[in-house]
mmCIF file of C-alpha atoms in Angstrom:
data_model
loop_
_atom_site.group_PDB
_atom_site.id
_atom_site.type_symbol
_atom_site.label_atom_id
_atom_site.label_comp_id
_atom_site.label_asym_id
_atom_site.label_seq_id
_atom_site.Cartn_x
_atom_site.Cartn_y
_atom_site.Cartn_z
ATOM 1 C CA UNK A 248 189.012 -12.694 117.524
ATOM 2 C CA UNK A 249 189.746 -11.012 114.209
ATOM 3 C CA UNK A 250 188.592 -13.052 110.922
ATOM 4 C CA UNK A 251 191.467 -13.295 108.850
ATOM 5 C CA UNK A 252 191.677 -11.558 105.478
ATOM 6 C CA UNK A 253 194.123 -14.240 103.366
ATOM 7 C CA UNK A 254 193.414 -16.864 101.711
ATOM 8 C CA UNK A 255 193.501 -20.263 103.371
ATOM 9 C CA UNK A 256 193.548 -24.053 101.689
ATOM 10 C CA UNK A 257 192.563 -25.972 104.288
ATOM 11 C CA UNK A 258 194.006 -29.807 104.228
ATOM 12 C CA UNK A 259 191.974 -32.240 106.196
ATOM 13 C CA UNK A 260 193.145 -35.368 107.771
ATOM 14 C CA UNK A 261 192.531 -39.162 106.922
ATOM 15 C CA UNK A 262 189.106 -40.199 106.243
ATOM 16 C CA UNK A 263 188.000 -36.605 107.022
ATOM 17 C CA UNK A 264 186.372 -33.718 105.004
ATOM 18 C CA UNK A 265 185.667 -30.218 104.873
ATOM 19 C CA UNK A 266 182.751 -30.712 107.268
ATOM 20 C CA UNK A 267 185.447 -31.038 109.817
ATOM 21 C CA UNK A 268 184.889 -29.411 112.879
ATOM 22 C CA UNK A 269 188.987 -27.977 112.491
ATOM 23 C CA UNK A 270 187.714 -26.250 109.218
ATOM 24 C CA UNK A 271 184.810 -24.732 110.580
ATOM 25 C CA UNK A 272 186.949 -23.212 113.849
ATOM 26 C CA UNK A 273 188.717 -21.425 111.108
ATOM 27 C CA UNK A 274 187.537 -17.698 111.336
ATOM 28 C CA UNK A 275 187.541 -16.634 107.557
ATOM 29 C CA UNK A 276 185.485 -16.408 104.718
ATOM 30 C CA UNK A 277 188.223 -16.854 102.590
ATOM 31 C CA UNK A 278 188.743 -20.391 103.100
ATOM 32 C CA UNK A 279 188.695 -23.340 100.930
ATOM 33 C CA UNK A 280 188.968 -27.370 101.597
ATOM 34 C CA UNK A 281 189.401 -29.922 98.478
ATOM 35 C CA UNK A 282 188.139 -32.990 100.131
ATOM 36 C CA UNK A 283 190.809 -35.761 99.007
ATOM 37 C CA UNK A 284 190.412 -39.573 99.301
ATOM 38 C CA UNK A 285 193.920 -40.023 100.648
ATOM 39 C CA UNK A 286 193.447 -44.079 101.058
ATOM 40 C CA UNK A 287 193.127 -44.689 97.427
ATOM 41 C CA UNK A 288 195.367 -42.486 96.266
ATOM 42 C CA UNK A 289 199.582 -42.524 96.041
ATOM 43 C CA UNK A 290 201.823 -40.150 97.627
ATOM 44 C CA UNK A 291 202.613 -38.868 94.115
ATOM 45 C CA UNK A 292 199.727 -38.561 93.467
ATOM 46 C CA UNK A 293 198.213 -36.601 96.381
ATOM 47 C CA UNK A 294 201.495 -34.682 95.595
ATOM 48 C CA UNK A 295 200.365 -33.561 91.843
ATOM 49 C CA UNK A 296 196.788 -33.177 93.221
ATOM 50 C CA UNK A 297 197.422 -30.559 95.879
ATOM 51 C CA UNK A 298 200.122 -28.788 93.347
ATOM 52 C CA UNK A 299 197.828 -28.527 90.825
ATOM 53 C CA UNK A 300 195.061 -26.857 93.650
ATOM 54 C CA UNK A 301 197.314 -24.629 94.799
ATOM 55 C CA UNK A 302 198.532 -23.472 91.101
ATOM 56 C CA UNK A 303 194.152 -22.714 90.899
ATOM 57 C CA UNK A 304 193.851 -21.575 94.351
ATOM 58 C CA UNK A 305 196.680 -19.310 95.099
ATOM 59 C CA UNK A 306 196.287 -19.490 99.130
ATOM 60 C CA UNK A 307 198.534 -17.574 101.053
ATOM 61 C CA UNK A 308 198.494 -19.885 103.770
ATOM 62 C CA UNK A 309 197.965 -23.410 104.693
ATOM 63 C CA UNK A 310 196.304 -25.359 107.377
ATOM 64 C CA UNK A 311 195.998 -29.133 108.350
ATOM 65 C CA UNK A 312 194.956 -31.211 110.652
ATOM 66 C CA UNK A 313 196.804 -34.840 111.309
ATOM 67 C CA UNK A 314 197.267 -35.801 107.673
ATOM 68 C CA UNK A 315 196.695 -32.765 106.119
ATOM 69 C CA UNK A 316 199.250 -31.290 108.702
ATOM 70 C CA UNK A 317 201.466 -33.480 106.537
ATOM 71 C CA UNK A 318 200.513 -32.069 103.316
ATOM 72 C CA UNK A 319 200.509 -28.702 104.455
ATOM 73 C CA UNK A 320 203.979 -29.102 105.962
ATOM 74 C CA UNK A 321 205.144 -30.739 102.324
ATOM 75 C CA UNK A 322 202.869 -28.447 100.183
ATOM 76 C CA UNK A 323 204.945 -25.299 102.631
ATOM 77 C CA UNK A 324 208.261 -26.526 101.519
ATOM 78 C CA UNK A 325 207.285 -27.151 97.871
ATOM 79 C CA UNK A 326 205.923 -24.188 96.714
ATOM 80 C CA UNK A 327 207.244 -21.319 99.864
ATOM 81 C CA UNK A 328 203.920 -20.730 101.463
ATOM 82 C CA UNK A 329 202.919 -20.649 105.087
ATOM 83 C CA UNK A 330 201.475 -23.081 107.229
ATOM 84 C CA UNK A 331 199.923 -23.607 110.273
ATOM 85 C CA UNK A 332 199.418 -27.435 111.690
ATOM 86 C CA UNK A 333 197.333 -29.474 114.021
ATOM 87 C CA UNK A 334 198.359 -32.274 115.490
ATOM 88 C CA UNK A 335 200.203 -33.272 112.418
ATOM 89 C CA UNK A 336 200.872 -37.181 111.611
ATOM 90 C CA UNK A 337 205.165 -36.830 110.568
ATOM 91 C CA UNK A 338 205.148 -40.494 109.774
ATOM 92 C CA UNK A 339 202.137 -42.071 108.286
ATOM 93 C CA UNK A 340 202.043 -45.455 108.037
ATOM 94 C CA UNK A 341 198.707 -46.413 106.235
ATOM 95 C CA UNK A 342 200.544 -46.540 102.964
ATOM 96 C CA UNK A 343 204.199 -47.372 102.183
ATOM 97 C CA UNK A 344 204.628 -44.476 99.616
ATOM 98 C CA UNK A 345 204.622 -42.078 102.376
ATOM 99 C CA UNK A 346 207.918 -40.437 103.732
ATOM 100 C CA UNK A 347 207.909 -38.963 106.546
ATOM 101 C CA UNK A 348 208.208 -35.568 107.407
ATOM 102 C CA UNK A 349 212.063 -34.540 107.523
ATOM 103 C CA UNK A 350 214.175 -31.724 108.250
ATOM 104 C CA UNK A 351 214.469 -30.274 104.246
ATOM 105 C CA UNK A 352 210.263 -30.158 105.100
ATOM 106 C CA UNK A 353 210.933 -27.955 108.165
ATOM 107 C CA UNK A 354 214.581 -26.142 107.795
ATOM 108 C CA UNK A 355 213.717 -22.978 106.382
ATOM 109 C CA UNK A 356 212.332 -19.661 106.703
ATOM 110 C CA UNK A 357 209.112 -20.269 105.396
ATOM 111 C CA UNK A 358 206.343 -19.091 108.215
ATOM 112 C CA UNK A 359 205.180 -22.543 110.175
ATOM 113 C CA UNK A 360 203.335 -23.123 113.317
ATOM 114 C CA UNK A 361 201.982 -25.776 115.133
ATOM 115 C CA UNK A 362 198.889 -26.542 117.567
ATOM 116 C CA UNK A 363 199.235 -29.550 120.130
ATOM 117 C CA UNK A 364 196.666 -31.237 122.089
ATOM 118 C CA UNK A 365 198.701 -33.345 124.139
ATOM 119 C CA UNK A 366 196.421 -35.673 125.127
ATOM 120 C CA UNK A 367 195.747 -36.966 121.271
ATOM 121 C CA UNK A 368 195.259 -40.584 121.883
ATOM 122 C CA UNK A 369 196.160 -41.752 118.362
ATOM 123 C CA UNK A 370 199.574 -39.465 117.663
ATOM 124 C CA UNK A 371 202.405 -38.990 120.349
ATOM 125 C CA UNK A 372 202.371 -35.186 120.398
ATOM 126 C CA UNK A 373 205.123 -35.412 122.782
ATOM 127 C CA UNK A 374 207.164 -37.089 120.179
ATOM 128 C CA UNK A 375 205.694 -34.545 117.169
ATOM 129 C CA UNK A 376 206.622 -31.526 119.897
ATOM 130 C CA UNK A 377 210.406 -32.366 120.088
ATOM 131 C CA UNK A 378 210.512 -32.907 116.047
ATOM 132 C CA UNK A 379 208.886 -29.467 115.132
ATOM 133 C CA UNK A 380 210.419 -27.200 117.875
ATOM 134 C CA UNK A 381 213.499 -26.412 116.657
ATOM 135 C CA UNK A 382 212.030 -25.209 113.818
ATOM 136 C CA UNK A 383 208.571 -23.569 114.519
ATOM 137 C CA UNK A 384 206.532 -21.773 117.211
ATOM 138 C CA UNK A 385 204.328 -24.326 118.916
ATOM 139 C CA UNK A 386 201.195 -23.589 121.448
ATOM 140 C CA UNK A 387 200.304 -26.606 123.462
ATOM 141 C CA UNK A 388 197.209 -27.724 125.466
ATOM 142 C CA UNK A 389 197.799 -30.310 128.493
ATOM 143 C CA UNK A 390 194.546 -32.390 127.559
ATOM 144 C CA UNK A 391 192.492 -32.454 124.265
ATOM 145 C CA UNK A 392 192.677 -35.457 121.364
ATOM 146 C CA UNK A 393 193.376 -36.343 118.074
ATOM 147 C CA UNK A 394 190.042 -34.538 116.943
ATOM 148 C CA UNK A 395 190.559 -31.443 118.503
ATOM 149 C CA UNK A 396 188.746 -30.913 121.840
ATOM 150 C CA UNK A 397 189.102 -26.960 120.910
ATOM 151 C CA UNK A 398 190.382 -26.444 117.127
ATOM 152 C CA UNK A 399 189.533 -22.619 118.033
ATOM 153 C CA UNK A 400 193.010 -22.402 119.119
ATOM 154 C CA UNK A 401 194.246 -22.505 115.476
ATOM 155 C CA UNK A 402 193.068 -19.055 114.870
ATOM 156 C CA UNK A 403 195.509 -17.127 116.916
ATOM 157 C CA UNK A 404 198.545 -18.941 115.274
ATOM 158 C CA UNK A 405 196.660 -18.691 111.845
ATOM 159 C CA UNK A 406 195.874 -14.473 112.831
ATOM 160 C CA UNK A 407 200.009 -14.647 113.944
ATOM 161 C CA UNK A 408 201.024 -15.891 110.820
ATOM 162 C CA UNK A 409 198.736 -13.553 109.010
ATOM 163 C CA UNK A 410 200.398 -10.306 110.551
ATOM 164 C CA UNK A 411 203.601 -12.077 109.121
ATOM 165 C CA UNK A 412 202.508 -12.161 105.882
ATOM 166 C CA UNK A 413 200.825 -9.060 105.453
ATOM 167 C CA UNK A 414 203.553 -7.252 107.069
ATOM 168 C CA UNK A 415 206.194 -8.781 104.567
ATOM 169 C CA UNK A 416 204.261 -7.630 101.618
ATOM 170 C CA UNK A 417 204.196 -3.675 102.904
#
C-alpha cells in the first residue's frame, strides 16, 4: 500500500484519542489528531474548535471514526475539504446540542467516502449505509465492530480520495 502524501486531520470518536488504533492504520506521516474532550464540550463549541484547527492545520483531507466521522462529515461541508469516514455516528445522542447529520452535510461535490463494518454492535451500519449511499462511495465488511476489527481498510478509500485530489490540482 502506498503512504499517502496529503495532509490528514484525523478526528477521533467519543472518549477516544489519537492513540487509536484507526489513527495508527492510517499510512502517512503527514497526519495529525487534536485529541478533543467531546463530553464536556458544546456542539458550538467543538464547532469553533475544529474551525479554528483546521484554519492552523490546513489538511487536505479528513478522517473520522464514529464521532469524529461526524465532525469530519460537518468540518467537509463547512470549509470544502475531503473526507473519508468510519463507521460514522449521524445522530448522536449523548448531548442534546447535537444535530444530526443531514443532507446539506452530504449533497455536494465535495470528495466523501465511507468504511462499514457491518457487524458494529453499538451503530446500525445498515441504517448509516442507506443514509450515505446516495451520496458517497461506500466499501463494506460483512463482520467487524464499532472499533474497527481492520481500520487498514481506510487506506485504500483515503489513497482513492488522494488521487482525487491531487489530480484536481494538476
Amino acid at each position: 500500500m502506498n503512504e499517502s502524501t496529503i495532509k490528514i486531520l484525523f478526528l477521533h470518536g467519543l472518549d477516544s484519542s489519537k492513540d487509536s488504533t484507526k489513527f495508527h492504520a492510517i499510512h502517512s506521516d503527514n497526519k495529525f489528531c487534536i485529541e478533543v474532550d467531546y463530553r464536556n464540550l458544546n456542539f458550538a463549541t467543538v464547532q469553533a474548535f475544529y474551525s479554528e484547527i483546521i484554519a492552523k492545520i490546513k489538511p487536505q483531507l479528513l478522517v473520522g471514526h464514529c464521532l469524529g466521522g461526524y465532525w469530519a462529515l460537518k468540518m467537509s461541508a463547512q470549509h470544502g475539504l475531503a473526507a473519508v469516514v468510519a463507521n460514522p455516528n449521524l445522530s448522536p445522542d449523548f448531548r442534546d446540542d447535537y444535530p444530526p447529520i443531514n443532507e446539506q452535510d452530504l449533497d455536494h461535490d465535495i470528495p466523501q467516502m465511507a468504511y462499514l463494518e457491518l457487524g458494529d454492535e453499538i451503530l446500525d451500519m445498515n441504517q448509516v449505509l442507506a443514509q450515505l449511499e446516495p451520496f458517497m462511495l461506500i466499501e463494506t465488511f460483512a463482520g467487524g465492530h464499532h472499533r474497527l476489527e481492520h481500520p487498514e481498510n481506510t487506506n485504500g478509500l483515503i489513497e482513492q480520495v488522494s488521487k482525487q485530489l491531487l489530480s484536481a490540482t494538476l
